[in-house]
Coordinates of C-alpha atoms in Angstrom, one line a residue:
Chain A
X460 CA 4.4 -24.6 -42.7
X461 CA 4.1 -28.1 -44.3
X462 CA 2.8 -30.2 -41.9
X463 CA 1.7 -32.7 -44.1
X464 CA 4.0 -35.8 -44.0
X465 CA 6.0 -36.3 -41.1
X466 CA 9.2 -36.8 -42.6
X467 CA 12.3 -34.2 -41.9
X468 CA 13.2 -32.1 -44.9
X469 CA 16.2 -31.0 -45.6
X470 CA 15.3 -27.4 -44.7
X471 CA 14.0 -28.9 -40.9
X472 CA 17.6 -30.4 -40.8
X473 CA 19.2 -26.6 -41.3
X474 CA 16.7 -25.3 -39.3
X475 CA 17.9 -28.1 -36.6
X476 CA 21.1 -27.3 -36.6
X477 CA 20.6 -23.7 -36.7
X478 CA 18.4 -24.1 -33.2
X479 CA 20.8 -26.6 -31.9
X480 CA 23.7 -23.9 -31.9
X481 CA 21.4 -21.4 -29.9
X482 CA 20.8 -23.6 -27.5
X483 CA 23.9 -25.1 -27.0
X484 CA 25.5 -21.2 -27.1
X485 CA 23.0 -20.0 -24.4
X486 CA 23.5 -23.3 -22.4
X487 CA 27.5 -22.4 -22.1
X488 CA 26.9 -19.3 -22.0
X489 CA 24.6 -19.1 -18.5
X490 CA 27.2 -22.1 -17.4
X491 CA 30.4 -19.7 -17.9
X492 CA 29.1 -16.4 -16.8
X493 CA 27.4 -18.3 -13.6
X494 CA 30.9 -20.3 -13.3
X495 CA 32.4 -17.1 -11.6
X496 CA 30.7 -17.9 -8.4
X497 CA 30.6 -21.4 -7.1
X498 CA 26.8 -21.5 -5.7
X499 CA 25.7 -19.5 -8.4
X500 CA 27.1 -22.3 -10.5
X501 CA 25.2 -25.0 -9.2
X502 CA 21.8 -23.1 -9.9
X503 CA 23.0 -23.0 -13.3
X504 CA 21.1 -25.8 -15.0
X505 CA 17.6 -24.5 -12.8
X506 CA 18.4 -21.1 -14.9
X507 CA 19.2 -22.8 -18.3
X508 CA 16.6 -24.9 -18.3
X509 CA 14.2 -21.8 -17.6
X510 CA 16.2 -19.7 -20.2
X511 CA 16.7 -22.5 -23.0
X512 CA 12.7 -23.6 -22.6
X513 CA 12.3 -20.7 -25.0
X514 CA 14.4 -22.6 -27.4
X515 CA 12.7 -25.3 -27.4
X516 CA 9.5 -24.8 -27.6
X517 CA 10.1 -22.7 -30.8
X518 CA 12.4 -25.1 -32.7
X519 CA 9.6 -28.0 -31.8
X520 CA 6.8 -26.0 -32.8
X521 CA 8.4 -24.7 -36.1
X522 CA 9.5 -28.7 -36.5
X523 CA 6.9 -30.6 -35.5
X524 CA 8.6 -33.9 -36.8
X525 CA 9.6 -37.4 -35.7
X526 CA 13.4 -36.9 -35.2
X527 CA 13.9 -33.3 -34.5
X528 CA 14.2 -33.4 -30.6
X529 CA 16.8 -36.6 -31.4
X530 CA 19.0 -34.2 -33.6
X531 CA 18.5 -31.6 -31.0
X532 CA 19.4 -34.0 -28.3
X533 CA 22.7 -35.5 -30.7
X534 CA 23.8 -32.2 -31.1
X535 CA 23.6 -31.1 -27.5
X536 CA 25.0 -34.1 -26.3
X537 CA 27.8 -33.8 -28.6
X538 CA 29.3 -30.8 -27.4
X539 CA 28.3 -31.0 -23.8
X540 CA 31.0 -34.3 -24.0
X541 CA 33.7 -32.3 -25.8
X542 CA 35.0 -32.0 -22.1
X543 CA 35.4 -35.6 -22.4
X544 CA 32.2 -36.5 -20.5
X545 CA 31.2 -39.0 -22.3
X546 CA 28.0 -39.9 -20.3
X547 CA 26.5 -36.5 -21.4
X548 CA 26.3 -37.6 -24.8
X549 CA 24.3 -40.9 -23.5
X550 CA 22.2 -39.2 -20.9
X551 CA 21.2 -36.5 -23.5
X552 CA 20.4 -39.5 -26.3
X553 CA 18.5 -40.8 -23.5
X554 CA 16.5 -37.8 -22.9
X555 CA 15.7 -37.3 -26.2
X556 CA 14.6 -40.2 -26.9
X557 CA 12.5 -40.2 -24.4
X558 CA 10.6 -36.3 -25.2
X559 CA 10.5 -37.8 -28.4
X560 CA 8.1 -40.4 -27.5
X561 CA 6.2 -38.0 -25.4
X562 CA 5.7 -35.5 -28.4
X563 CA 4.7 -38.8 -30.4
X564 CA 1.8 -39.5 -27.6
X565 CA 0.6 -36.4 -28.4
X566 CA 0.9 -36.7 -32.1
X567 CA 2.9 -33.8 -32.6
X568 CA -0.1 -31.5 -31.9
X569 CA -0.3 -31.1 -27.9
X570 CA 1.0 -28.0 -26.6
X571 CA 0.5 -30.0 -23.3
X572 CA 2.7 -32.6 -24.9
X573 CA 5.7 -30.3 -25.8
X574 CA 5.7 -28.7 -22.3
X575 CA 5.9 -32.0 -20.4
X576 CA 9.1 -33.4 -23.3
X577 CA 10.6 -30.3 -22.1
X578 CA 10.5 -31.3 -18.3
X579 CA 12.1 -34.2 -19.6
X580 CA 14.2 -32.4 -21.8
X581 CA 15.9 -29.6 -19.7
X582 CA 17.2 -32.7 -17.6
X583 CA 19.8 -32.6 -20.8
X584 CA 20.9 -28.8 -19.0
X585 CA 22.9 -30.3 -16.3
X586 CA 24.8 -32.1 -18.3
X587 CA 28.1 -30.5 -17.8
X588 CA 27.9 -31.2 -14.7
X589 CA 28.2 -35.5 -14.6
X590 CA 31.9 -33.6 -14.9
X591 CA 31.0 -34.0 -10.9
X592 CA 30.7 -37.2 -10.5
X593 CA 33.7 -38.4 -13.6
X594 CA 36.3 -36.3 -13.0
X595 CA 36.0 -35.7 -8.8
X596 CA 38.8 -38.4 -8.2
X597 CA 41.4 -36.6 -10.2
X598 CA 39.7 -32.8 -9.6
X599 CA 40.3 -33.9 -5.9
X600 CA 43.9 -35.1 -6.0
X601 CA 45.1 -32.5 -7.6
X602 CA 43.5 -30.1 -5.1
X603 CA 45.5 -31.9 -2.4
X604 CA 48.6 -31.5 -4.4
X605 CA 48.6 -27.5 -5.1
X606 CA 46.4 -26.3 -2.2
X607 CA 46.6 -29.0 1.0
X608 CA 43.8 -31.9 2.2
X609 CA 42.3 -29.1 4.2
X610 CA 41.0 -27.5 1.1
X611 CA 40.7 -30.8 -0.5
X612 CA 38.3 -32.0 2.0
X613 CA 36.1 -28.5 1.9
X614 CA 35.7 -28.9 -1.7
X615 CA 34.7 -32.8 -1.2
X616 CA 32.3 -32.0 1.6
X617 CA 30.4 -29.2 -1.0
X618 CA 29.7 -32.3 -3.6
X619 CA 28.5 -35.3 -2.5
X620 CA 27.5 -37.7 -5.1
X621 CA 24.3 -36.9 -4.5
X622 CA 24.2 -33.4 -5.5
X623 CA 23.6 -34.7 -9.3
X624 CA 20.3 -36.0 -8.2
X625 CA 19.4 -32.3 -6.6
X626 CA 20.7 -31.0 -10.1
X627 CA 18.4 -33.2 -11.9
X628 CA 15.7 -32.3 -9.8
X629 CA 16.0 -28.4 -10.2
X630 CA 16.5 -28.9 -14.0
X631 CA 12.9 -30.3 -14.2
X632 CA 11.6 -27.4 -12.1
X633 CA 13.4 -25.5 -14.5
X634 CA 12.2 -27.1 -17.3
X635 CA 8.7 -26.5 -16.5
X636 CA 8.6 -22.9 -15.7
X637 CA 10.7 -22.9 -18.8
X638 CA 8.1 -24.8 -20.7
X639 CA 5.5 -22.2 -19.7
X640 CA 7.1 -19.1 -20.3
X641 CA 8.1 -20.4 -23.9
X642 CA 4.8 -21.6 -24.8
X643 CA 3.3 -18.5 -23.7
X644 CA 6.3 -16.1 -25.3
X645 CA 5.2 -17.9 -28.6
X646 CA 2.0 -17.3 -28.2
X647 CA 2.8 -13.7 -27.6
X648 CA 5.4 -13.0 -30.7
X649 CA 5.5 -15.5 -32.9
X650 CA 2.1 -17.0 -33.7
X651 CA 0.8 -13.6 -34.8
X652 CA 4.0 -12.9 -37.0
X653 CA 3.8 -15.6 -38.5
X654 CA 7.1 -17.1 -37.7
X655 CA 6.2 -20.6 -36.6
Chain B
X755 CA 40.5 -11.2 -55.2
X756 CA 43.3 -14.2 -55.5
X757 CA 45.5 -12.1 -52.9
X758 CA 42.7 -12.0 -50.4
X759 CA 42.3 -16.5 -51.1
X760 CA 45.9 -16.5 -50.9
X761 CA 45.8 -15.0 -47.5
X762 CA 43.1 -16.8 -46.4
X763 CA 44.4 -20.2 -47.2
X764 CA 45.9 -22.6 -43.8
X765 CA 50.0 -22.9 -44.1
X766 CA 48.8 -26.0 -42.2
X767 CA 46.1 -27.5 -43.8
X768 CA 44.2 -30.0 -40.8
X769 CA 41.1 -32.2 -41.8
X770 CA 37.6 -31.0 -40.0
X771 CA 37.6 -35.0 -38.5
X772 CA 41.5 -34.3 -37.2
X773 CA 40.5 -30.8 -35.6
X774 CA 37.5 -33.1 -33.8
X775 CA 39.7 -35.4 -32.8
X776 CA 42.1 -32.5 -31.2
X777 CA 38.9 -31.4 -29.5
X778 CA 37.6 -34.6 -27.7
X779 CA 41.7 -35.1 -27.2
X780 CA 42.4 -32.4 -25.9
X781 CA 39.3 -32.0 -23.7
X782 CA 39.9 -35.5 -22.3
X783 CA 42.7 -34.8 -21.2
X784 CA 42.5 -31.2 -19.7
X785 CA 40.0 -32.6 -17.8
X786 CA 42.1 -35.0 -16.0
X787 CA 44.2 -32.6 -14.8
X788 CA 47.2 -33.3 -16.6
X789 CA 51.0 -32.6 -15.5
X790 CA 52.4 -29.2 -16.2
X791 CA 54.4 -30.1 -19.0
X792 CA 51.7 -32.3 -20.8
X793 CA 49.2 -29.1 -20.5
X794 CA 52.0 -26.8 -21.5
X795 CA 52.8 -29.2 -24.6
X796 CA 49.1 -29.2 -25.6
X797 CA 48.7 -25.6 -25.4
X798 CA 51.8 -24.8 -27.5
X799 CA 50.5 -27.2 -29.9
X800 CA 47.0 -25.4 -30.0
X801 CA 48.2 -21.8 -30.5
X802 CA 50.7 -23.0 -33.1
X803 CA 47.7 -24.8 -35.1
X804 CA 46.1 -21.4 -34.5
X805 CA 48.6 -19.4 -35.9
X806 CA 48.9 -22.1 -38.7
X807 CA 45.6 -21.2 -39.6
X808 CA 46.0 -18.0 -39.9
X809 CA 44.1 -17.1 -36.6
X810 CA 47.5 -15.2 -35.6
X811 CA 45.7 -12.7 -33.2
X812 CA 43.7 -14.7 -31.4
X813 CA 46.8 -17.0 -31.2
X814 CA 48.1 -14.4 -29.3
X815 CA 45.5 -13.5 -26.7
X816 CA 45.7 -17.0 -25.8
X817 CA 49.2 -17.1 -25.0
X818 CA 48.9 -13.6 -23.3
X819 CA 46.3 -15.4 -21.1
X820 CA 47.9 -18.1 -20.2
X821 CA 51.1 -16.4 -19.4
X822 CA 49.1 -14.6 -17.3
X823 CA 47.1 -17.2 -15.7
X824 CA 50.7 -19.0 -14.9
X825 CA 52.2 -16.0 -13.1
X826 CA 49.3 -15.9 -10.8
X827 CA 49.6 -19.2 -10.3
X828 CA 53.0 -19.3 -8.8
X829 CA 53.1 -16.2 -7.2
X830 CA 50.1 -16.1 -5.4
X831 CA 48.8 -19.7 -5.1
X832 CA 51.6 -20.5 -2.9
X833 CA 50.3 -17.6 -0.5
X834 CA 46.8 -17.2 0.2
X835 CA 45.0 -19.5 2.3
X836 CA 40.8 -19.9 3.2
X837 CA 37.4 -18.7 0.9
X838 CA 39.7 -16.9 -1.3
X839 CA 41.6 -19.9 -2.7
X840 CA 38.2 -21.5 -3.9
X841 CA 38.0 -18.7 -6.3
X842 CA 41.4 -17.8 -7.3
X843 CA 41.6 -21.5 -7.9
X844 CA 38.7 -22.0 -10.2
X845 CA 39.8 -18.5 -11.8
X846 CA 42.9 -19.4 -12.3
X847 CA 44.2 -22.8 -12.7
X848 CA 40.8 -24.3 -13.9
X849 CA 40.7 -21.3 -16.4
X850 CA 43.9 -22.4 -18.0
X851 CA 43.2 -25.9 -17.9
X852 CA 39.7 -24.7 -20.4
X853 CA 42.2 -22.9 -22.9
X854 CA 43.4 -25.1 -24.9
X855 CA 39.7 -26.8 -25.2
X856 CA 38.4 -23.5 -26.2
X857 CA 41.0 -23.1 -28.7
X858 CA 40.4 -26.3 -29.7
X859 CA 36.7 -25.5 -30.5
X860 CA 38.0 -22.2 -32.3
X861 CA 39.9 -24.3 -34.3
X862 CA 37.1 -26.2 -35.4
X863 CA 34.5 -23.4 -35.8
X864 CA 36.5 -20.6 -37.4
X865 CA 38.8 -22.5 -39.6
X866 CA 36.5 -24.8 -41.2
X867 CA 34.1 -24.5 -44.3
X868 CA 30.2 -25.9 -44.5
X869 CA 31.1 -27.6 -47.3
X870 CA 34.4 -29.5 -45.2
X871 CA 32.3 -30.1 -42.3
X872 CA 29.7 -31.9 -44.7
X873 CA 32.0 -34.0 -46.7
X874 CA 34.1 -34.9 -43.5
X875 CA 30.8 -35.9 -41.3
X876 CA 29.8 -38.0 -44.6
X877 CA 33.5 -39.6 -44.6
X878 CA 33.2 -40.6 -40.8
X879 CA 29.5 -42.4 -42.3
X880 CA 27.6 -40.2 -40.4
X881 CA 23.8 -40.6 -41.6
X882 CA 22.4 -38.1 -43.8
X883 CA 20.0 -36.6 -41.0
X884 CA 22.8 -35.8 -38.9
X885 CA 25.9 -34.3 -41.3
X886 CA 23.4 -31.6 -42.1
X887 CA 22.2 -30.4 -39.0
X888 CA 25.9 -31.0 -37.6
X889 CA 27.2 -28.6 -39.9
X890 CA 25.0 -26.0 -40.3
X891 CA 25.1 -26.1 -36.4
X892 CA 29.3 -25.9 -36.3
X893 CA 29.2 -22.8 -38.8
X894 CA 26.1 -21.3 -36.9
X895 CA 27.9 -21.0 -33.6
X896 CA 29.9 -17.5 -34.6
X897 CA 26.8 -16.5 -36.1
X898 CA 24.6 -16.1 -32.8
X899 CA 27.6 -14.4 -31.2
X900 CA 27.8 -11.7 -34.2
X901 CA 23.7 -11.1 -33.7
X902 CA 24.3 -11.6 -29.6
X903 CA 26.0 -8.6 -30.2
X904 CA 23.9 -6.8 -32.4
X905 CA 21.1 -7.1 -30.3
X906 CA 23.1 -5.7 -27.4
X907 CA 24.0 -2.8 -29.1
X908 CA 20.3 -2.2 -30.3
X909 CA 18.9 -2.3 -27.0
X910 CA 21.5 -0.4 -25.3
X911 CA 20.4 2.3 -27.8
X912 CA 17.1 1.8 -26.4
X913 CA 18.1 2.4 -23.0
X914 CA 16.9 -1.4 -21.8
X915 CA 20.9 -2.6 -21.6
X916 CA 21.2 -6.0 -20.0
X917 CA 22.8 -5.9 -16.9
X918 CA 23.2 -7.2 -13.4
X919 CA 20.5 -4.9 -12.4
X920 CA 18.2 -6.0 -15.0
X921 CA 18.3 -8.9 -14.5
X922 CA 18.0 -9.3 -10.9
X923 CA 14.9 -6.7 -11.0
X924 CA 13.0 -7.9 -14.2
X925 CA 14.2 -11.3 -14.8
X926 CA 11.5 -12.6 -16.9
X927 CA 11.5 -9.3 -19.0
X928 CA 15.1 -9.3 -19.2
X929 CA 14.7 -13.2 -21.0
X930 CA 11.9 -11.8 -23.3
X931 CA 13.9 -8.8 -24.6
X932 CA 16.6 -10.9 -25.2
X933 CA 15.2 -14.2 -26.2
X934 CA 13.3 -13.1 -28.7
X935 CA 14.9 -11.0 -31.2
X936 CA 17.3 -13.8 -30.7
X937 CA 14.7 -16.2 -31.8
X938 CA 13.5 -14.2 -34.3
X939 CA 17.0 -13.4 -36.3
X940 CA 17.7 -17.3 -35.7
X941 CA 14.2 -18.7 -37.4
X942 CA 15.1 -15.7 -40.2
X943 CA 18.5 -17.0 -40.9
X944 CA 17.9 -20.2 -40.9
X945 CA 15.1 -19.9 -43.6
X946 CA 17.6 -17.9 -45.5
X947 CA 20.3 -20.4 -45.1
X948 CA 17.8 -23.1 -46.0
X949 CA 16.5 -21.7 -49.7
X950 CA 20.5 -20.9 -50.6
X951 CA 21.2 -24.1 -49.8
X952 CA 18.3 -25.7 -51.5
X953 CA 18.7 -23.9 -54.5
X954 CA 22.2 -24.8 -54.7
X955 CA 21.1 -28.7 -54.5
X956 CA 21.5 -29.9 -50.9
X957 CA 18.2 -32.3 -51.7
X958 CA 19.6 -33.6 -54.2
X959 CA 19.8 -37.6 -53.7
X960 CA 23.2 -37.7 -56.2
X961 CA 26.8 -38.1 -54.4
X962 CA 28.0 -34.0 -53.6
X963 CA 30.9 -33.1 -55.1
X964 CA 33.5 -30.7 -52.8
X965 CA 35.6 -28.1 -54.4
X966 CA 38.0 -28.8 -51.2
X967 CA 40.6 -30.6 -51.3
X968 CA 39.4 -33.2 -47.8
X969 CA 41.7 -35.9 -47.2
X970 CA 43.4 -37.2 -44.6
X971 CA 47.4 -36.3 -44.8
X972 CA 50.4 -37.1 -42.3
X973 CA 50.2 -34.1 -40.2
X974 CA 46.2 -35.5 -39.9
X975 CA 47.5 -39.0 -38.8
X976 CA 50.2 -37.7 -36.1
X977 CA 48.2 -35.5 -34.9
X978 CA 45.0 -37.6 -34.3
X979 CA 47.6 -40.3 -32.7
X980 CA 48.6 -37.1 -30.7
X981 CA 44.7 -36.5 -29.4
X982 CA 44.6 -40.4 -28.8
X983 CA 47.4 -40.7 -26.8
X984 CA 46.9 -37.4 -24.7
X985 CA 42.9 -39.0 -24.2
X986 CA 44.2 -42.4 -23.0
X987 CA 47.1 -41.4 -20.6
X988 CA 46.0 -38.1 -19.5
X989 CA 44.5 -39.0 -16.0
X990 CA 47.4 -42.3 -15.4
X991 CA 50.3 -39.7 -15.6

């Protein structure tokens, strides 16, 4: 492992994008298989963020350079819009940006550090779901049109706008038992074989 | 050997930026909940892109699906009433309105060459640090599902099969058998990945050449004005 300058190779760039496509496949994944059953789906980004914090903390312990969570973050962002939500790719940017400087405190060497980016991080899980707040309106309306207001009004009553903010909040609780069990599952497999 | 590139090449050849453009379009508007004949239009347009590109069979599933999907819709929508409409309605009409992204995003993955995705990213000016991890990324994606797979398989054999059971019993076990041989094959392709490409000059700082032909032709422009124009007016139909 060259830790010597900080720059990204070109063999951290493939190993970005080769970490960015297991994340992003696990995080549609859980969102798809938990889709089936509509509470189940709202725990989804607690679960991801759990599930993905494995993820992480290997691709940001095997890249340990200024950057890598910002691809990571690009990349997720990216397809999390491809529904059309175009806030994703901001609020992921955003994120990113912000573990980045959080890794940077800790100078790329604090486990402490990488747990606590992730926190920040697995915020990027709920994503798909500022589908909530963009596309309610028209989700709503067209409820009304095939199924009746009564129904229309259930389904409204189920997701108040503030329901992204409990999201948010469960992605972070997420994030840090996620943070945890990946550090520690690295610890377990990976330092001693040598893969990080 | 030529037979086999012969069948392999597209009757309709699409640009990697026109088959992103098709994506964002298309998901865009499915999300607005277009009008029956604007999500009908877009999903005949997606399997015949599909079929174009020699994806024939899974073309076909597609349609199968949403055929499907449509029946239910109008034979049984109309009739039930209460809990069960929540999920019949997710199931069914919101499953049909994700089609034609997923195929969208087949389109893209399956159909499309490292080597296009790289010179097309560099066309759109997208910096260095971000064509490469893009593309390894795009052409990754079938990857993890082949050695999803694998890894199923092998623990099945091992009598440790992931299922509802498991993981409702042993969740954290459940992540750590599956996680990390996931990991694992991920970090060990990657590194592979990594010295073929270095040692066939992805460092290099001289302008890449591409033995693909990647240019932007007419079907490329109609059907990018097609993505635009389904994006903008989706949701005021």
């Amino acid at each position: 492992m060259s830790t010597k300058t900080n720059k990204l190779k070109t063999k951290d760039l493939i190993v970005a994008g080769a970490f960015a496509a297991l994340y992003v496949v696990v995080l549609f994944a859980v969102v798809t298989v938990m889709g089936f059953v509509p509470i189940l789906y709202l725990i989804a980004p607690f679960v991801n963020s759990i599930i993905l914090g494995c993820i992480y903390m290997m691709y940001v312990t095997k890249v340990p350079k200024f950057g890598a969570i910002l691809i990571l973050a690009a990349a997720v962002g990216l397809l999390t819009s491809t529904g059309g939500v175009w806030v994703s790719l901001i609020w992921c940017l955003a994120l990113g940006i912000v573990a980045e400087l959080i890794v940077r405190a800790g100078k790329y060497k604090s486990k402490k550090s990488y747990i606590f980016s992730y926190v920040v991080f697995a915020c990027s899980s709920m994503s798909p779901f500022w589908m909530l707040a963009y596309a309610k309106p028209a989700f709503i309306q067209s409820c009304e049109a095939y199924y009746g207001a009564d129904y229309a009004a259930t389904l409204d009553k189920f997701t108040p706008s503030w329901i992204l903010l409990v999201l948010i909040g469960i992605a972070m609780l997420g994030g840090l038992i996620g943070g945890l069990v990946g550090s520690k599952l690295l610890k377990k497999h990976f330092q001693k074989a040598g893969v990080v | 050997m030529q037979l086999i590139e012969a069948a392999r090449q597209p009757i309709l050849r699409i640009d990697a930026r026109t088959k992103f453009a098709l994506l964002f379009g298309v998901g865009i508007s499915s999300l607005m909940f277009p009008p029956f004949w604007l999500e009908a239009t877009t999903f005949v347009l997606m399997a015949l892109l599909l079929a174009l590109n020699r994806r024939v069979r899974t073309s076909a599933k597609f349609t199968v699906a949403f055929f499907i999907m449509l029946l239910l819709d109008w034979a049984v929508s109309l009739k039930v009433s209460g809990g069960f409409v929540a999920l019949f309605f997710s199931l069914v009409r919101l499953g049909r309105l994700m089609l034609p992204i997923f195929m969208a995003g087949i389109l893209l993955m399956k159909t499309t060459s490292v080597s296009e995705f790289m010179l097309s990213f560099d066309r759109m000016h997208l910096p260095n640090k971000l064509t490469i991890p893009l593309s390894v990324m795009f052409r990754f994606i079938p990857t993890i599902s082949e050695e999803w797979h694998s890894i199923r398989d092998a623990m099945r054999f091992r009598g440790i099969g992931i299922s509802v059971h498991s993981v409702l019993t042993k969740p954290m076990m459940t992540l750590e058998y599956t996680m990390v041989p996931l990991l694992m094959s991920t970090a060990t392709i990657a590194d592979e990945l990594a010295a073929a490409s270095l040692s066939r000059g992805l460092d290099t700082d001289t302008k890449r050449t591409c033995i693909e032909d990647v240019r932007l032709r007419s079907q490329d422009y109609l059907l990018i004005l097609f993505s635009i124009i389904i994006a903008l007016t989706g949701g005021m139909l």
